Amino acid sequence: MLLLQGLVLGILVGGMYALMASGLTLIFGVMRLINIAHAAVIIFASYLSWQLVLSLGIDPLISIVILVVVFFIGGALLQKYVLSALIDKDLSLALLATLGVANVLEGMEGALWTSSFHSINTPYAENTYQFGEIFVPEIRIITFAASVILLGGLYVLLNHSNLGRAIRATTQNRGVAQLVGVNVNRITMIAFGIGIAVAAAAGPLMGMYYPFYPNSHWGWIGKLMAIVVLGGLGSFRGTLLAALVLGIAEQVAILYIPANWAAMVFFVFLFAVLIVRPQGFFGHVARESL
Amino acid sequence: MSSNQLLEGLIPIAEGASRSLHVRDVDKSFGGVRALQSCTFDVSARKITALIGPNGSGKTTAFNCISGFYVPDRGAVMLGDRKISGWSPSRIVHQRVARTFQITRVFKRMSVLENMVVPVRRTGLKAMFWDGIQGHERARAERLLEFVGLSHFIDSEAGHLSFGQQKLLELAAALMAEPEIMLLDEPSGGLNPIMIDRLAGYIRELNQLGVTFLIVEHNMGFVMRLADDVVVLHQGSVISHGRPAEVRADPAVLEAYLGN
Amino acid sequence: MSARRVLAIAWPVLPLVILVALPFNGLNGYLLALLYYTFTYAAMSVGWNIIGGYTGYISLANLGFFGLGSYVAGLMLTHLGWPILLTSPLVGIICALVAAAIGWVALRTRGPSFVIVTLAFTFIVQFLALNLKGITGGSAGLYLPLLTMDPLLLGDLFYYYMLGVLVLAIAVAIGIRRSRFGLGLIAIREDEGKAEGSGVNTSLFKIVAFMISAWFAAVAGAIHAQYLNYVDPDLAFELIIMLYMIVMTLLGSRGTVWGPVLGAFLLFPLQESLVYWVPPAIAGEVHLALLGVVLVLVARFMPNGLLVTVQNLIGRPPPPRWEPVPVVAGEPTPARAGRDE
């Protein structure tokens, strides 16, 4: 049944969407910052993974390990030397800085790899499995599985480790966290690094899934923002749920309308949420910062 | 020149035209925390009403519900016979209800004069764009600054003022909106006794002109000297109200404060 | 009036006179075009500054309005025959109304929803331009009829038109800055809650500021469509336009009248001259990356912008804005205290 196909594919892609968006929500949580460069980081990681496949024959799934480490360091450095000074002064400046970073990445990609479409092709993921009447491409299962593993790791980190506890405390109430001894500046730096690392992890997966080119991050950042707003800015659970909902909505829509129009589903939800319930699924209605 | 002469004409409040504030059965919760429960009290026109209660009793929440910063979950806030709960704060200010904040808020990077001129009395197109900041706005600001003794600082950056001076600036700026009702959130907080007396004097003078006051306070001496009526909040509800002497003797009030 | 005050008011007149006179001295086509682009960017930056600089709300929608303005103007021309040079103000108004709708969704609250919505808006408009092929011609674009006019004078025409738009933008910015509306916008940036509690209708003010900025972006887009005689989804929504607007404003000094103008006149010719040093194949990408780097550096190390930083360095106090204006005879005045402090 067609609808069931949409549902299954929706869940599979939703898992990857959740991975892509989880870093964004984490960063918002600790810094109250919308990281406009988030999708650009994902795409950049896709390009690097593509290059690693080409030059060193490294499997994209394996490259995730390398990229996570590299991007964690890069992210933490960016936060420490650029963003942290801006967050205190004026959040809009930090936002503009991320806009700048997004364009730097896009420019670099275009210069290094031209503006043509790229995609990461893996010889082992060419099959399509059939379950009853539902066709599931192998690649989607693999990316889903990888996403779930990474998200699981992130979940464990956030909820069952000291670091995670410190991050959650900083997210909920920075001032109080500081009072109880959390080094909020260091935690923020680490959390941002993690957010960027998670984005980088999603890069190779996304690259195996969809073709990409330097400008494509603009389409993606819009979708990711729709996901985190729907889920509730700063809520990890919310992001997971919203990613699944939107993934399903998109895949079901694809059954009836052309694929590129199906992406508009994200924005329909975005505007609907902002009008009807701005805090999304699990966002808290902040006691208005008066 | 006496302060009363200074204030003459600044805050036109005709006899008998004042409205009272009525808080009716207001509930307000945040997540699981019930800040206000069936909170009901009146702020009589032309009187000074004090809102007191132990920490966490919901005083500032009530304040925010009245001034439009929170919307009550249930119940209503009435100004005269109009329901104002649910209105935006700026709309309530246009009804001539002005407020100050618990933690003194001035526009630190603007000059004192600019701080004075921000408050808006009406939003017609002409007032917004054409009039600009005309002579009588500045003259009005100057008189109010003189009333609170800040004339000397008129072009200073507001952030450079001392804490007490910023509090007075906040008060003077609130007066620019020609308020009929003033909501003061812990006005004496952090002030030395001399300043507190000065502040009490200003409040009394304004009250004599007809301005209604609702004052949230912790400083009992300040409250008891100044207030005509006292409302006591405890855990989000009113547990006592009346003249200061009555409330002070009310055993329920003592228990609320000591029992915590 | 003191000589200093006269100078303070009149100083822009000289550069304006020079700019008006330049084409008469046989300015070559390249410089005419360069200045046309600079005027366009300056006008858009001044417009962006009204929402992004004065209120502090970062709009990523102005690119969307630029493109939307291009398309609306182009379609009016091809379907109704209305000349763009005449319809551009109307196109601006149409886009301003769209801005009002967006503002109603995103500006009634505080928080990051505005950035998100404006980004989504720009993406959506570009998407529609690309995919509503029946109306917009899709990726093939719209070809616009050429202006019936001596081709030699075309460069002059667009030069003066955009110079006029720039002058208008600056006049509007000055008017806003001196008005209670402008003071309210700045109050919103400084402390929105306090502004709201002072009676400033923050939602309305933000929406109006957004509408004004949209008007200028749309007019620029409309004129540019006629300039190129062509509208297409890639050119009309080229990201670098958005980046230029923001960097010019920030570099010049956001929240000031002349900052964005300064930023535009500095940055655009500079970036254009880079073309000589960069292999053409990647010129566009290098531009983008470089602008991005400039944005990060300016945000991090000179967030006040050039104008304000220089003014602080030379110790020049900001000009007095609230001069007592002589009251018109017959208007009632409250009695003055007349006492020295």
Tab-separated table of N, CA, C and O in Angstrom, chain C residues 231-287:
chain	number	residue	atom	x	y	z
C	231	VAL	N	15.178	38.508	-16.104
C	231	VAL	CA	15.008	38.064	-14.716
C	231	VAL	C	15.144	36.557	-14.681
C	231	VAL	O	14.471	35.862	-15.461
C	232	ASP	N	15.963	36.058	-13.800
C	232	ASP	CA	16.028	34.589	-13.687
C	232	ASP	C	16.288	34.188	-12.246
C	232	ASP	O	16.815	34.978	-11.466
C	233	PRO	N	15.866	32.996	-11.865
C	233	PRO	CA	15.873	32.639	-10.447
C	233	PRO	C	17.266	32.629	-9.826
C	233	PRO	O	17.400	32.817	-8.626
C	234	ASP	N	18.289	32.403	-10.629
C	234	ASP	CA	19.626	32.399	-10.042
C	234	ASP	C	20.128	33.802	-9.802
C	234	ASP	O	20.652	34.109	-8.737
C	235	LEU	N	19.971	34.664	-10.793
C	235	LEU	CA	20.480	36.018	-10.651
C	235	LEU	C	19.669	36.828	-9.649
C	235	LEU	O	20.213	37.589	-8.871
C	236	ALA	N	18.341	36.661	-9.707
C	236	ALA	CA	17.497	37.501	-8.861
C	236	ALA	C	17.666	37.162	-7.390
C	236	ALA	O	17.364	37.973	-6.528
C	237	PHE	N	18.129	35.968	-7.105
C	237	PHE	CA	18.253	35.551	-5.706
C	237	PHE	C	19.681	35.179	-5.362
C	237	PHE	O	19.937	34.362	-4.489
C	238	GLU	N	20.606	35.808	-6.064
C	238	GLU	CA	22.002	35.490	-5.794
C	238	GLU	C	22.357	35.839	-4.361
C	238	GLU	O	22.220	36.978	-3.939
C	239	LEU	N	22.836	34.867	-3.637
C	239	LEU	CA	23.098	35.044	-2.209
C	239	LEU	C	24.059	36.167	-1.887
C	239	LEU	O	23.981	36.782	-0.826
C	240	ILE	N	24.955	36.428	-2.809
C	240	ILE	CA	25.967	37.427	-2.502
C	240	ILE	C	25.334	38.801	-2.328
C	240	ILE	O	25.863	39.652	-1.618
C	241	ILE	N	24.167	38.993	-2.926
C	241	ILE	CA	23.473	40.269	-2.759
C	241	ILE	C	23.128	40.477	-1.291
C	241	ILE	O	23.330	41.547	-0.722
C	242	MET	N	22.571	39.405	-0.692
C	242	MET	CA	22.206	39.476	0.719
C	242	MET	C	23.433	39.726	1.576
C	242	MET	O	23.425	40.536	2.495
C	243	LEU	N	24.484	39.024	1.243
C	243	LEU	CA	25.694	39.142	2.033
C	243	LEU	C	26.283	40.546	1.940
C	243	LEU	O	26.685	41.141	2.926
C	244	TYR	N	26.281	41.081	0.731
C	244	TYR	CA	26.760	42.443	0.538
C	244	TYR	C	26.006	43.417	1.426
C	244	TYR	O	26.584	44.220	2.143
C	245	MET	N	24.671	43.327	1.386
C	245	MET	CA	23.832	44.245	2.168
C	245	MET	C	24.237	44.222	3.620
C	245	MET	O	24.378	45.256	4.273
C	246	ILE	N	24.387	43.016	4.154
C	246	ILE	CA	24.652	42.885	5.575
C	246	ILE	C	26.066	43.348	5.912
C	246	ILE	O	26.278	44.102	6.868
C	247	VAL	N	27.033	42.913	5.121
C	247	VAL	CA	28.414	43.279	5.425
C	247	VAL	C	28.627	44.779	5.271
C	247	VAL	O	29.295	45.411	6.082
C	248	MET	N	28.023	45.344	4.237
C	248	MET	CA	28.163	46.793	4.042
C	248	MET	C	27.626	47.547	5.245
C	248	MET	O	28.223	48.505	5.720
C	249	THR	N	26.465	47.115	5.733
C	249	THR	CA	25.867	47.798	6.864
C	249	THR	C	26.722	47.630	8.110
C	249	THR	O	26.982	48.590	8.838
C	250	LEU	N	27.150	46.413	8.354
C	250	LEU	CA	27.918	46.142	9.561
C	250	LEU	C	29.272	46.843	9.512
C	250	LEU	O	29.721	47.455	10.480
C	251	LEU	N	29.912	46.751	8.358
C	251	LEU	CA	31.231	47.356	8.211
C	251	LEU	C	31.143	48.867	8.354
C	251	LEU	O	31.969	49.503	8.979
C	252	GLY	N	30.128	49.446	7.732
C	252	GLY	CA	29.992	50.892	7.790
C	252	GLY	C	29.615	51.381	9.181
C	252	GLY	O	30.125	52.364	9.658
C	253	SER	N	28.764	50.741	9.797
C	253	SER	CA	28.240	50.938	11.163
C	253	SER	C	26.741	50.788	11.106
C	253	SER	O	26.042	51.661	10.591
C	254	ARG	N	26.238	49.706	11.658
C	254	ARG	CA	24.801	49.541	11.651
C	254	ARG	C	24.196	50.495	12.675
C	254	ARG	O	24.844	50.937	13.613
C	255	GLY	N	22.968	50.836	12.462
C	255	GLY	CA	22.297	51.734	13.386
C	255	GLY	C	22.641	53.196	13.163
C	255	GLY	O	22.316	54.038	13.987
C	256	THR	N	23.336	53.480	12.066
C	256	THR	CA	23.582	54.889	11.746
C	256	THR	C	23.025	55.155	10.359
C	256	THR	O	22.745	54.242	9.598
C	257	VAL	N	22.869	56.428	10.031
C	257	VAL	CA	22.341	56.765	8.710
C	257	VAL	C	23.389	56.538	7.630
C	257	VAL	O	23.131	55.919	6.602
C	258	TRP	N	24.574	57.031	7.844
C	258	TRP	CA	25.598	57.015	6.793
C	258	TRP	C	26.468	55.768	6.787
C	258	TRP	O	27.177	55.515	5.818
C	259	GLY	N	26.407	55.004	7.850
C	259	GLY	CA	27.245	53.801	7.925
C	259	GLY	C	27.084	52.882	6.732
C	259	GLY	O	28.065	52.541	6.066
C	260	PRO	N	25.839	52.459	6.436
C	260	PRO	CA	25.662	51.558	5.294
C	260	PRO	C	26.141	52.180	3.977
C	260	PRO	O	26.676	51.476	3.112
C	261	VAL	N	25.963	53.482	3.840
C	261	VAL	CA	26.421	54.147	2.611
C	261	VAL	C	27.935	54.042	2.512
C	261	VAL	O	28.502	53.685	1.463
C	262	LEU	N	28.574	54.338	3.621
C	262	LEU	CA	30.036	54.239	3.662
C	262	LEU	C	30.478	52.820	3.342
C	262	LEU	O	31.379	52.594	2.531
C	263	GLY	N	29.803	51.871	3.952
C	263	GLY	CA	30.157	50.463	3.724
C	263	GLY	C	30.029	50.092	2.261
C	263	GLY	O	30.891	49.411	1.704
C	264	ALA	N	28.960	50.562	1.635
C	264	ALA	CA	28.748	50.234	0.228
C	264	ALA	C	29.827	50.856	-0.653
C	264	ALA	O	30.409	50.187	-1.503
C	265	PHE	N	30.099	52.123	-0.442
C	265	PHE	CA	31.072	52.804	-1.296
C	265	PHE	C	32.488	52.280	-1.092
C	265	PHE	O	33.322	52.369	-1.978
C	266	LEU	N	32.750	51.749	0.080
C	266	LEU	CA	34.062	51.158	0.309
C	266	LEU	C	34.143	49.750	-0.254
C	266	LEU	O	35.076	49.378	-0.948
C	267	LEU	N	33.141	48.969	0.093
C	267	LEU	CA	33.252	47.539	-0.132
C	267	LEU	C	33.053	47.137	-1.586
C	267	LEU	O	33.767	46.280	-2.101
C	268	PHE	N	32.067	47.738	-2.249
C	268	PHE	CA	31.751	47.240	-3.572
C	268	PHE	C	32.892	47.477	-4.569
C	268	PHE	O	33.325	46.541	-5.240
C	269	PRO	N	33.393	48.700	-4.680
C	269	PRO	CA	34.512	48.889	-5.623
C	269	PRO	C	35.709	48.017	-5.261
C	269	PRO	O	36.391	47.495	-6.145
C	270	LEU	N	35.932	47.846	-3.957
C	270	LEU	CA	37.056	47.028	-3.517
C	270	LEU	C	36.901	45.589	-3.986
C	270	LEU	O	37.818	44.987	-4.536
C	271	GLN	N	35.720	45.041	-3.750
C	271	GLN	CA	35.496	43.660	-4.140
C	271	GLN	C	35.549	43.502	-5.652
C	271	GLN	O	36.023	42.490	-6.163
C	272	GLU	N	35.054	44.508	-6.366
C	272	GLU	CA	35.069	44.411	-7.815
C	272	GLU	C	36.492	44.407	-8.351
C	272	GLU	O	36.802	43.739	-9.324
C	273	SER	N	37.354	45.174	-7.676
C	273	SER	CA	38.725	45.249	-8.180
C	273	SER	C	39.473	43.940	-7.933
C	273	SER	O	40.477	43.660	-8.568
C	274	LEU	N	38.936	43.155	-7.030
C	274	LEU	CA	39.532	41.841	-6.761
C	274	LEU	C	39.527	40.960	-7.992
C	274	LEU	O	40.341	40.052	-8.136
C	275	VAL	N	38.559	41.225	-8.848
C	275	VAL	CA	38.385	40.422	-10.047
C	275	VAL	C	39.692	40.272	-10.812
C	275	VAL	O	39.951	39.239	-11.436
C	276	TYR	N	40.508	41.306	-10.753
C	276	TYR	CA	41.751	41.257	-11.504
C	276	TYR	C	42.750	40.255	-10.951
C	276	TYR	O	43.667	39.830	-11.615
C	277	TRP	N	42.590	39.894	-9.693
C	277	TRP	CA	43.586	39.052	-9.061
C	277	TRP	C	43.170	37.592	-8.988
C	277	TRP	O	43.949	36.750	-8.558
C	278	VAL	N	41.946	37.333	-9.367
C	278	VAL	CA	41.406	35.993	-9.118
C	278	VAL	C	41.061	35.311	-10.440
C	278	VAL	O	40.499	35.935	-11.319
C	279	PRO	N	41.407	34.050	-10.576
C	279	PRO	CA	41.029	33.347	-11.801
C	279	PRO	C	39.520	33.380	-11.991
C	279	PRO	O	38.781	33.065	-11.075
C	280	PRO	N	39.072	33.774	-13.179
C	280	PRO	CA	37.641	34.010	-13.404
C	280	PRO	C	36.756	32.804	-13.106
C	280	PRO	O	35.604	32.963	-12.748
C	281	ALA	N	37.311	31.607	-13.266
C	281	ALA	CA	36.473	30.432	-13.074
C	281	ALA	C	35.922	30.364	-11.658
C	281	ALA	O	34.803	29.928	-11.426
C	282	ILE	N	36.708	30.818	-10.700
C	282	ILE	CA	36.233	30.710	-9.327
C	282	ILE	C	35.992	32.081	-8.694
C	282	ILE	O	35.902	32.212	-7.486
C	283	ALA	N	35.897	33.102	-9.558
C	283	ALA	CA	35.747	34.461	-9.029
C	283	ALA	C	34.536	34.579	-8.121
C	283	ALA	O	34.604	35.154	-7.039
C	284	GLY	N	33.424	34.033	-8.572
C	284	GLY	CA	32.202	34.131	-7.774
C	284	GLY	C	32.371	33.491	-6.413
C	284	GLY	O	31.985	34.047	-5.389
C	285	GLU	N	32.973	32.316	-6.412
C	285	GLU	CA	33.147	31.601	-5.149
C	285	GLU	C	34.103	32.327	-4.225
C	285	GLU	O	33.891	32.387	-3.014
C	286	VAL	N	35.154	32.869	-4.807
C	286	VAL	CA	36.127	33.587	-3.974
C	286	VAL	C	35.471	34.819	-3.364
C	286	VAL	O	35.665	35.130	-2.193
C	287	HIS	N	34.680	35.519	-4.185
C	287	HIS	CA	33.925	36.668	-3.668
C	287	HIS	C	33.134	36.276	-2.438
C	287	HIS	O	33.148	36.943	-1.418
